[in-house]
Coordinates of C-alpha atoms and ligand atoms in Angstrom, one line a residue:
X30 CA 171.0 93.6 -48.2
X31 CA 174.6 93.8 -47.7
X32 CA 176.5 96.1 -50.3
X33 CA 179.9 95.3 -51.9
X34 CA 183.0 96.3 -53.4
X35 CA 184.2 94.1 -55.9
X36 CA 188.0 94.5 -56.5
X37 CA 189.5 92.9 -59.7
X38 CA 186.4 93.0 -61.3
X39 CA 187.9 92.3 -64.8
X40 CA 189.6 89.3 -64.0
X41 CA 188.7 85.7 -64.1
X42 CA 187.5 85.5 -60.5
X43 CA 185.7 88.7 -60.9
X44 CA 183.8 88.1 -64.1
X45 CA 182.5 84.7 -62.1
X46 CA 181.5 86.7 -58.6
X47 CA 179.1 89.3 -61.2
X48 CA 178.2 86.1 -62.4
X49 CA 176.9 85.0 -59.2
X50 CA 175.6 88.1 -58.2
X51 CA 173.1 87.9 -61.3
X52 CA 169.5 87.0 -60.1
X53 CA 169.8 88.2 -56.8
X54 CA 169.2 90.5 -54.3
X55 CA 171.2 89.8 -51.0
X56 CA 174.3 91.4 -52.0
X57 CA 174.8 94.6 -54.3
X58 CA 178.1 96.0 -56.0
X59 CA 178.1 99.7 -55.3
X60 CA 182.3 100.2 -56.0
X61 CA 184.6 97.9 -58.4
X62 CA 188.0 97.9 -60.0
X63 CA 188.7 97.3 -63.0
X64 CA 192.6 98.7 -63.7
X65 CA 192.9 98.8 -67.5
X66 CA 190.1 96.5 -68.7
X67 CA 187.5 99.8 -69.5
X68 CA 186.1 97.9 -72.0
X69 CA 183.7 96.2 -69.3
X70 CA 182.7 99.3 -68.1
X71 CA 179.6 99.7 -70.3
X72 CA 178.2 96.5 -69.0
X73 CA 178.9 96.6 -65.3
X74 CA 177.2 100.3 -65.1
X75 CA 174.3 99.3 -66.5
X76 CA 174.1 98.4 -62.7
X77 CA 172.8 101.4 -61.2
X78 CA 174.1 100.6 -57.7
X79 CA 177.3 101.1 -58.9
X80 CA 178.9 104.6 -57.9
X81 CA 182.8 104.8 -57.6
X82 CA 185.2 103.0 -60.0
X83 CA 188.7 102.6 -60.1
X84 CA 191.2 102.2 -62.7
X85 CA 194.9 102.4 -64.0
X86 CA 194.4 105.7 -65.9
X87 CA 190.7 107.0 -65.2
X88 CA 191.2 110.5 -67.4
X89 CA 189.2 110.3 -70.1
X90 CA 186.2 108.5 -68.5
X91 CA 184.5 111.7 -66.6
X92 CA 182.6 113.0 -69.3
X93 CA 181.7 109.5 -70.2
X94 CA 180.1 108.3 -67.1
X95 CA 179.4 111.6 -65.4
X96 CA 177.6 110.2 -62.7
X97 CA 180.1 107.6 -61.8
X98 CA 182.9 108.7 -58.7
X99 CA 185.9 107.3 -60.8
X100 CA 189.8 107.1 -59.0
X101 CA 192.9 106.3 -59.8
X102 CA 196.4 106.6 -58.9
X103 CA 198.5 104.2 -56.1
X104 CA 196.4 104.8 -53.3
X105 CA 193.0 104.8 -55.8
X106 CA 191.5 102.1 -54.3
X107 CA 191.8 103.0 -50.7
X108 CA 190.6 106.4 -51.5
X109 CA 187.4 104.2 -53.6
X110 CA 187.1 102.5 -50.3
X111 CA 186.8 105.5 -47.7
X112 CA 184.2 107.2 -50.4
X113 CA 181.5 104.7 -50.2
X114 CA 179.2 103.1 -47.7
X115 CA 180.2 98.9 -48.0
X116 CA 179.8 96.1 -45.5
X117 CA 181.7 93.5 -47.9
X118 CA 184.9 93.3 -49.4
X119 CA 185.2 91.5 -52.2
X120 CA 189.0 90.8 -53.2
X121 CA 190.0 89.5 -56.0
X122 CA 192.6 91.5 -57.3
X123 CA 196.0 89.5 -57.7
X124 CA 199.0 90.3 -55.9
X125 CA 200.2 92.5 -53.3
X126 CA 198.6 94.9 -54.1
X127 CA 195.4 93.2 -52.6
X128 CA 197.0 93.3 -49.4
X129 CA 196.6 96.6 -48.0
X130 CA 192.6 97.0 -49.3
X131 CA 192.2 93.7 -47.0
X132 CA 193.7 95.2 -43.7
X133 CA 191.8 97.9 -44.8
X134 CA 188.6 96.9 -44.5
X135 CA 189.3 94.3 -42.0
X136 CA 190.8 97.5 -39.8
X137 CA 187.0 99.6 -40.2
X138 CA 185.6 96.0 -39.0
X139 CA 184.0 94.7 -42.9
X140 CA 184.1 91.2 -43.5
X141 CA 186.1 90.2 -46.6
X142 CA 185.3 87.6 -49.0
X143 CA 188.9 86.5 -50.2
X144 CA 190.2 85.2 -53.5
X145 CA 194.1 87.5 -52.9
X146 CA 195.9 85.4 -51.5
X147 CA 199.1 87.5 -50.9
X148 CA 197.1 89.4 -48.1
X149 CA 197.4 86.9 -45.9
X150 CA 200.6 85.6 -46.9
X151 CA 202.7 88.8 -46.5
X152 CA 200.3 90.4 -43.6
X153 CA 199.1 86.7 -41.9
X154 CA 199.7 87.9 -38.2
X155 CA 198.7 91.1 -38.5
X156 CA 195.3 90.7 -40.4
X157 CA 194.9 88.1 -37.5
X158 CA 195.4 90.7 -35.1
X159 CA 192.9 93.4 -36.7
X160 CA 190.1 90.6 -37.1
X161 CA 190.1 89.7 -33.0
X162 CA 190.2 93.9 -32.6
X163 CA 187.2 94.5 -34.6
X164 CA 185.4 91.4 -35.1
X165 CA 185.7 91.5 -38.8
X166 CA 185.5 88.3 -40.9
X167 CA 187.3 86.6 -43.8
X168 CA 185.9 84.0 -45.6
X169 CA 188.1 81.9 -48.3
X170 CA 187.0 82.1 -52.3
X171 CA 190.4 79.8 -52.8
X172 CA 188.6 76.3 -53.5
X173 CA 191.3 74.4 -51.2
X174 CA 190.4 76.9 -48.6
X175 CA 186.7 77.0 -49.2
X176 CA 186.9 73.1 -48.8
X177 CA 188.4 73.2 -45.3
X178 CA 186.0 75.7 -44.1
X179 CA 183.0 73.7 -45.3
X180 CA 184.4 70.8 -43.9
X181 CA 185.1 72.4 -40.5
X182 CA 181.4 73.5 -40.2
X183 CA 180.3 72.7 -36.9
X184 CA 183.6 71.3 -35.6
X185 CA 185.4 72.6 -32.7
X186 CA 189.2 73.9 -33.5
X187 CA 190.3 71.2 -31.3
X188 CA 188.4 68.2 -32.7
X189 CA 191.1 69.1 -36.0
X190 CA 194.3 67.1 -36.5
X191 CA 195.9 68.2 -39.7
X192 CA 194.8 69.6 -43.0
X193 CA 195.2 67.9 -46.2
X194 CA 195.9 70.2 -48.9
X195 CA 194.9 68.9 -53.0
X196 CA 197.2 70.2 -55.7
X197 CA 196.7 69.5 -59.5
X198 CA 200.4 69.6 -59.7
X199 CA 200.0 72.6 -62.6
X200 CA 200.8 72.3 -65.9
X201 CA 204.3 70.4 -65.5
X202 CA 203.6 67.4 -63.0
X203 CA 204.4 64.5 -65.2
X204 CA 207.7 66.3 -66.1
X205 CA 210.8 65.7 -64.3
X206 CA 213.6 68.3 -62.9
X207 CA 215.6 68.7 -65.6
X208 CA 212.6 67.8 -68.3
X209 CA 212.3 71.7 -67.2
X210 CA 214.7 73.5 -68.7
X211 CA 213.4 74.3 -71.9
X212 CA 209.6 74.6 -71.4
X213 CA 207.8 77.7 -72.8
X214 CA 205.8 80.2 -71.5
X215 CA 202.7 78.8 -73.4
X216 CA 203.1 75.5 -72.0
X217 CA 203.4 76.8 -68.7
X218 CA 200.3 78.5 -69.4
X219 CA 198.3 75.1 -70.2
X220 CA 196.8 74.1 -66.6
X221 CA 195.5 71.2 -66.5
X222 CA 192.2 71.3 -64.4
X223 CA 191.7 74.9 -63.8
X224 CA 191.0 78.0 -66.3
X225 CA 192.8 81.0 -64.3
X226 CA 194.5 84.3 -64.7
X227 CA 198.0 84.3 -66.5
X228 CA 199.8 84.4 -63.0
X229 CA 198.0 82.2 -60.6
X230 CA 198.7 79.9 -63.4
X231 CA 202.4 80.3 -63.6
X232 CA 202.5 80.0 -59.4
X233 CA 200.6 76.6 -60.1
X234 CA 202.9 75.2 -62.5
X235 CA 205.9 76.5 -59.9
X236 CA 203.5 75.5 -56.9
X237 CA 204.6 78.4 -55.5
X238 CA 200.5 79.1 -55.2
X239 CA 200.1 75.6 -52.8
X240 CA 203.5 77.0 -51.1
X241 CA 201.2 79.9 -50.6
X242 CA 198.0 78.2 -49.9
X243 CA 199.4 76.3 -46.9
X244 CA 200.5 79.6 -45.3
X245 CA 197.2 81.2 -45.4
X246 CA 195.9 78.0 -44.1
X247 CA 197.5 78.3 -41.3
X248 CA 196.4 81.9 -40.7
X249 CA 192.7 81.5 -42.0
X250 CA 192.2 77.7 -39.7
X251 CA 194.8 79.1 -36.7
X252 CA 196.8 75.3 -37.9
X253 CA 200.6 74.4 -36.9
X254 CA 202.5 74.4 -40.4
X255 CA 203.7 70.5 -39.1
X256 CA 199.7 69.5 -39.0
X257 CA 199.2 71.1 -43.0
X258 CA 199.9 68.8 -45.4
X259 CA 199.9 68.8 -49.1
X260 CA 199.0 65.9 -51.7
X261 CA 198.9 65.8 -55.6
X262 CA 195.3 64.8 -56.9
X263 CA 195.6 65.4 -60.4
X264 CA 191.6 65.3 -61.0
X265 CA 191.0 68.6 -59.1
X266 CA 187.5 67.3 -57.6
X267 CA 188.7 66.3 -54.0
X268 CA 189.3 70.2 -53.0
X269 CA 190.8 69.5 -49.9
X270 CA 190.4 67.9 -46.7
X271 CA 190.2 67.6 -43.1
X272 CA 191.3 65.0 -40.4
X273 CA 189.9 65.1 -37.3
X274 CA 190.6 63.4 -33.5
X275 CA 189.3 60.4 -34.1
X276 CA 190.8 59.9 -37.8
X277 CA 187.6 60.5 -39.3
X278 CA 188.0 62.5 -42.5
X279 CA 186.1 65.0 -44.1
X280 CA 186.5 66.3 -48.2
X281 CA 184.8 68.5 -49.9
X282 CA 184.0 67.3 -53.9
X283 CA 182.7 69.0 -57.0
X284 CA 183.4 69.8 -60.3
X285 CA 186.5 72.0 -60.7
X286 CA 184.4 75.7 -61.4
X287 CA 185.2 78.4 -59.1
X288 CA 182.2 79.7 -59.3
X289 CA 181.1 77.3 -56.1
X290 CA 183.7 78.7 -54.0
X291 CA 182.8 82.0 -55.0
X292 CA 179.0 81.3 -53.9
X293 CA 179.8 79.7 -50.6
X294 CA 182.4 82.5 -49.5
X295 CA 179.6 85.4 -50.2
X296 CA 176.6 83.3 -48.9
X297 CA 178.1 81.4 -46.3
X298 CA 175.9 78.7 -47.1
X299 CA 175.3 76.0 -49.7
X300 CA 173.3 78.4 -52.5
X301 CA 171.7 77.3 -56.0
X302 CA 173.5 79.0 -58.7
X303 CA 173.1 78.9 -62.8
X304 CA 175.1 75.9 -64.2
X305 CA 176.0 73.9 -61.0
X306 CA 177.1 70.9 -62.2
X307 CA 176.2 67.6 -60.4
X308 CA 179.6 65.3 -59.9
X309 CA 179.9 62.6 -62.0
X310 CA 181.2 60.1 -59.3
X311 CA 181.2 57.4 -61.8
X312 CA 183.5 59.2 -64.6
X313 CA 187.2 58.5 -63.4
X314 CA 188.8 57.6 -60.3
X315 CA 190.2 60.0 -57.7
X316 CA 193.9 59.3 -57.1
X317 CA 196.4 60.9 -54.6
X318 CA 199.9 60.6 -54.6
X319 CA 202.7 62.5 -52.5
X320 CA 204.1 65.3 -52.9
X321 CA 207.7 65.0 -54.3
X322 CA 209.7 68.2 -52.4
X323 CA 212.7 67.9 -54.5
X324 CA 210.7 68.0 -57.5
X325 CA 208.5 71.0 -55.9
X326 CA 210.7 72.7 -53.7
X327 CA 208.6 75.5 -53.3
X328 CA 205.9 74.2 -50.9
X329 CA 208.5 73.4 -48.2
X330 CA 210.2 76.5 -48.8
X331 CA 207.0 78.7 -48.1
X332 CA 206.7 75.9 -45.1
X333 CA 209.7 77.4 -43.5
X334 CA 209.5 80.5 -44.4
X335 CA 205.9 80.6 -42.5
X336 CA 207.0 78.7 -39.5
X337 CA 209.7 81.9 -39.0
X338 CA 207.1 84.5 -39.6
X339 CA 208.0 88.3 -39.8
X340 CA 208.6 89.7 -42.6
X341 CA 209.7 86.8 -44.7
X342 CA 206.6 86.2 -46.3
X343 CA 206.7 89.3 -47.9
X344 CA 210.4 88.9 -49.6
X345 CA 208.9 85.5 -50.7
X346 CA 205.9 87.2 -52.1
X347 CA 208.3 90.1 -53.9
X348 CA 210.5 87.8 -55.2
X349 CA 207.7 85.5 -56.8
X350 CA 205.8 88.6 -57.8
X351 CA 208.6 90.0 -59.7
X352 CA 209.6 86.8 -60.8
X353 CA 206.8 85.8 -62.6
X354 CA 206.4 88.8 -64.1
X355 CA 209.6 88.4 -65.9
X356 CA 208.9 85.3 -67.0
X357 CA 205.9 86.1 -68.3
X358 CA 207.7 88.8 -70.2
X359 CA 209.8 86.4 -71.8
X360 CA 212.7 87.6 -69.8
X361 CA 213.9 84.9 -67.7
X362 CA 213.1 81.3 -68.2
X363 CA 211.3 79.3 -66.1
X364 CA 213.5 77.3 -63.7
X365 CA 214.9 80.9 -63.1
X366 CA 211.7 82.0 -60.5
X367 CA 212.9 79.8 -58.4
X368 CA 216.0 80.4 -58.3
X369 CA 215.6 84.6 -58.0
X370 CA 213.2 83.2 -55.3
X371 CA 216.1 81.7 -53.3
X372 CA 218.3 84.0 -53.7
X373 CA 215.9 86.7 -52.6
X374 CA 215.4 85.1 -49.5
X375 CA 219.4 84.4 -48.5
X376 CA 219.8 88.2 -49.4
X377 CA 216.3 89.1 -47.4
X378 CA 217.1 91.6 -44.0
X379 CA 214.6 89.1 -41.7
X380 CA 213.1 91.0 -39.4
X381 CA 210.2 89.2 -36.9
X382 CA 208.3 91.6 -35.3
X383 CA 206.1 94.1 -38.0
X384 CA 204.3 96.3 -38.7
X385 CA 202.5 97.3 -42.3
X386 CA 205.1 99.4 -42.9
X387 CA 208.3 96.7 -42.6
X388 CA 206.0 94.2 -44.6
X389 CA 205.8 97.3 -47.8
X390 CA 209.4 97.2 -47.2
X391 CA 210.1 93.7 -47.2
X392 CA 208.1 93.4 -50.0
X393 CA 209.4 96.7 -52.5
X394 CA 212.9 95.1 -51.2
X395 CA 212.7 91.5 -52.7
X396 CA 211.2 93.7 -56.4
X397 CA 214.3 95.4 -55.9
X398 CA 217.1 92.7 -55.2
X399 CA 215.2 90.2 -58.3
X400 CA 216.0 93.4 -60.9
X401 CA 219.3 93.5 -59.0
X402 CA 220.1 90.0 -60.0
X403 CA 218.4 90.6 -63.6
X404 CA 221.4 93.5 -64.4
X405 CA 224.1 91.5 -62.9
X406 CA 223.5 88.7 -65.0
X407 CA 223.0 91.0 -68.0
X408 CA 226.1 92.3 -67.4
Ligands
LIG28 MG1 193.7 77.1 -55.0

């Protein structure tokens, strides 16, 4: 029995993993955050594994679940995770602040199941490092990523010849540059394919989030950012895929519910859960089509900014972070992410060798220069 820290509990990923976790008994939550959504508390404790919980504002909650170890604060969750016994990592919190509870854990040698996908983004080469030091596994909750590692079960690393990332294409594929202009935050919010949280659903209709995925591909599969390629499938069913030497290629196909991925990153193994549903092969066809960079520029941009490695990353994740959240606030329209997102990275101080410390930087840096920009154009 291994036990668990869920982080992110309240969101959507989170609500599917304690979904999983129903019905049995090889994994156990002792620790979970759920930031401001209290309102699931009553439920989750009914779980009487469950000892340490942390949220935004915890004061208030100690008479109410005295037997419960409750933090909060910046550093909350770190604390959460040096008070209780866990082999598993559970990540699912969204942003960077998921980055530091990953090294974390990774650092004291836990395996991580991951669904952030900033830690490995801003903190790629360093995580890397910390895994080979203490032996400390990650395995992917994305669905691309979950794909790739299924399909690369058994297969030596040098059998591989590229990676072939799927993207829905988010809520405005069919539209055109300048069809962009205008469009609202609720349309933006209208994926396609996938039910997410509010800003994994913004990054897909930017595709800053496949901009993203290929960079963690090439730190989770140890893949040159020339041999990771990206293609639009607007059916969401091929998750991704691998070629090998010989050209053969492998996909991995299901219905679009993250719940699989989920399963197959705390299992490690193909594992019956409530609701699976078969594939209709026979429903629609499966097209592909390629991936238009002037249209998405944000995919090559996270390309390059990968290839140079440091602490660029992290600006790139700032800038989107901050970005997003603007937009989101009905602050900035939506053509402007992008755009803060260049900028942040002409303005970024690059640095290539670093440490935890210049990624925090790099990162608080980008927040800093998009609210910079904000003021200006106020002004
Ligand atoms: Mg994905």
């Amino acid at each position: 029995m291994r036990r668990a820290i869920l982080l992110g509990a309240s969101g959507s990923i989170g609500k599917q993993t304690i979904d999983i976790l129903k019905g049995q008994d090889d994994i156990v939550l002792v620790a979970v955050s759920v930031y401001e959504h209290s309102d699931i508390l009553d439920e989750l404790l009914k779980d009487q594994n469950i000892k340490a919980v942390y949220m935004k504002d915890a004061s208030g909650f100690y008479d109410r679940y005295p037997e419960i170890n409750f933090f909060d604060g910046d550093d909350g969750i770190l604390k959460m995770m040096e008070a209780v016994e866990y082999d598993l990592v559970i990540n699912a919190l969204v942003g960077y602040v998921g980055f530091k509870p990953t090294y974390k854990a990774i650092s004291e040698g836990k395996d991580v199941a991951l669904a952030n996908k900033e830690s490995l983004v801003v903190g790629g080469d360093i995580i890397k490092a910390m895994m080979q030091k203490t032996g400390a596994k990650l395995y992917p909750i994305d669905s691309e990523h979950s794909a790739i590692y299924q399909a690369l079960k058994g297969s030596d690393h040098d059998e591989i010849k590229r990676l072939i990332i799927t993207a829905s294409g988010g809520a405005f594929r069919d539209k055109k540059r300048n069809e962009l202009i205008n469009v609202t935050k609720a349309e933006a919010l209208a994926h396609p394919t996938w039910s997410m949280g509010a800003k994994i659903t913004i990054d897909s209709a930017t595709m800053m989030n496949k901009g993203f995925e290929v960079i963690e591909a090439h730190h989770l599969f140890d893949i040159d950012f020339d041999k990771i390629d990206v293609v639009i499938h607007k059916e969401s069913i091929v998750h991704s895929l691998v070629e090998f030497s010989d050209a053969s290629i492998l996909a991995q196909l299901s219905e679009p519910d993250m719940r699989l991925p989920i399963s197959y990153a705390l299992f490690d193994k193909h594992q019956a859960f409530d609701g699976a549903k078969t594939l209709d092969l026979l429903r629609s066809p499966l097209t592909f089509l390629p991936l238009d960079d002037d249209r998405f520029p944000l995919v090559k941009i996270a390309k390059a900014v990968g290839k140079l490695g440091g602490n660029l990353a992290a600006y790139l994740n700032g800038a989107n972070d901050t970005a997003v959240s603007l937009f989101l606030n009905d602050k900035i329209s939506f053509l402007k992410i992008e755009e803060m997102i260049l900028r942040v990275l002409k303005d970024a101080y690059y640095k290539k060798e670093v440490d935890i410390n210049d990624i925090d930087q790099a990162y608080h840096h980008a927040c800093d220069l998009v609210y910079s920009y904000i003021n200006e154009d106020i002004r």
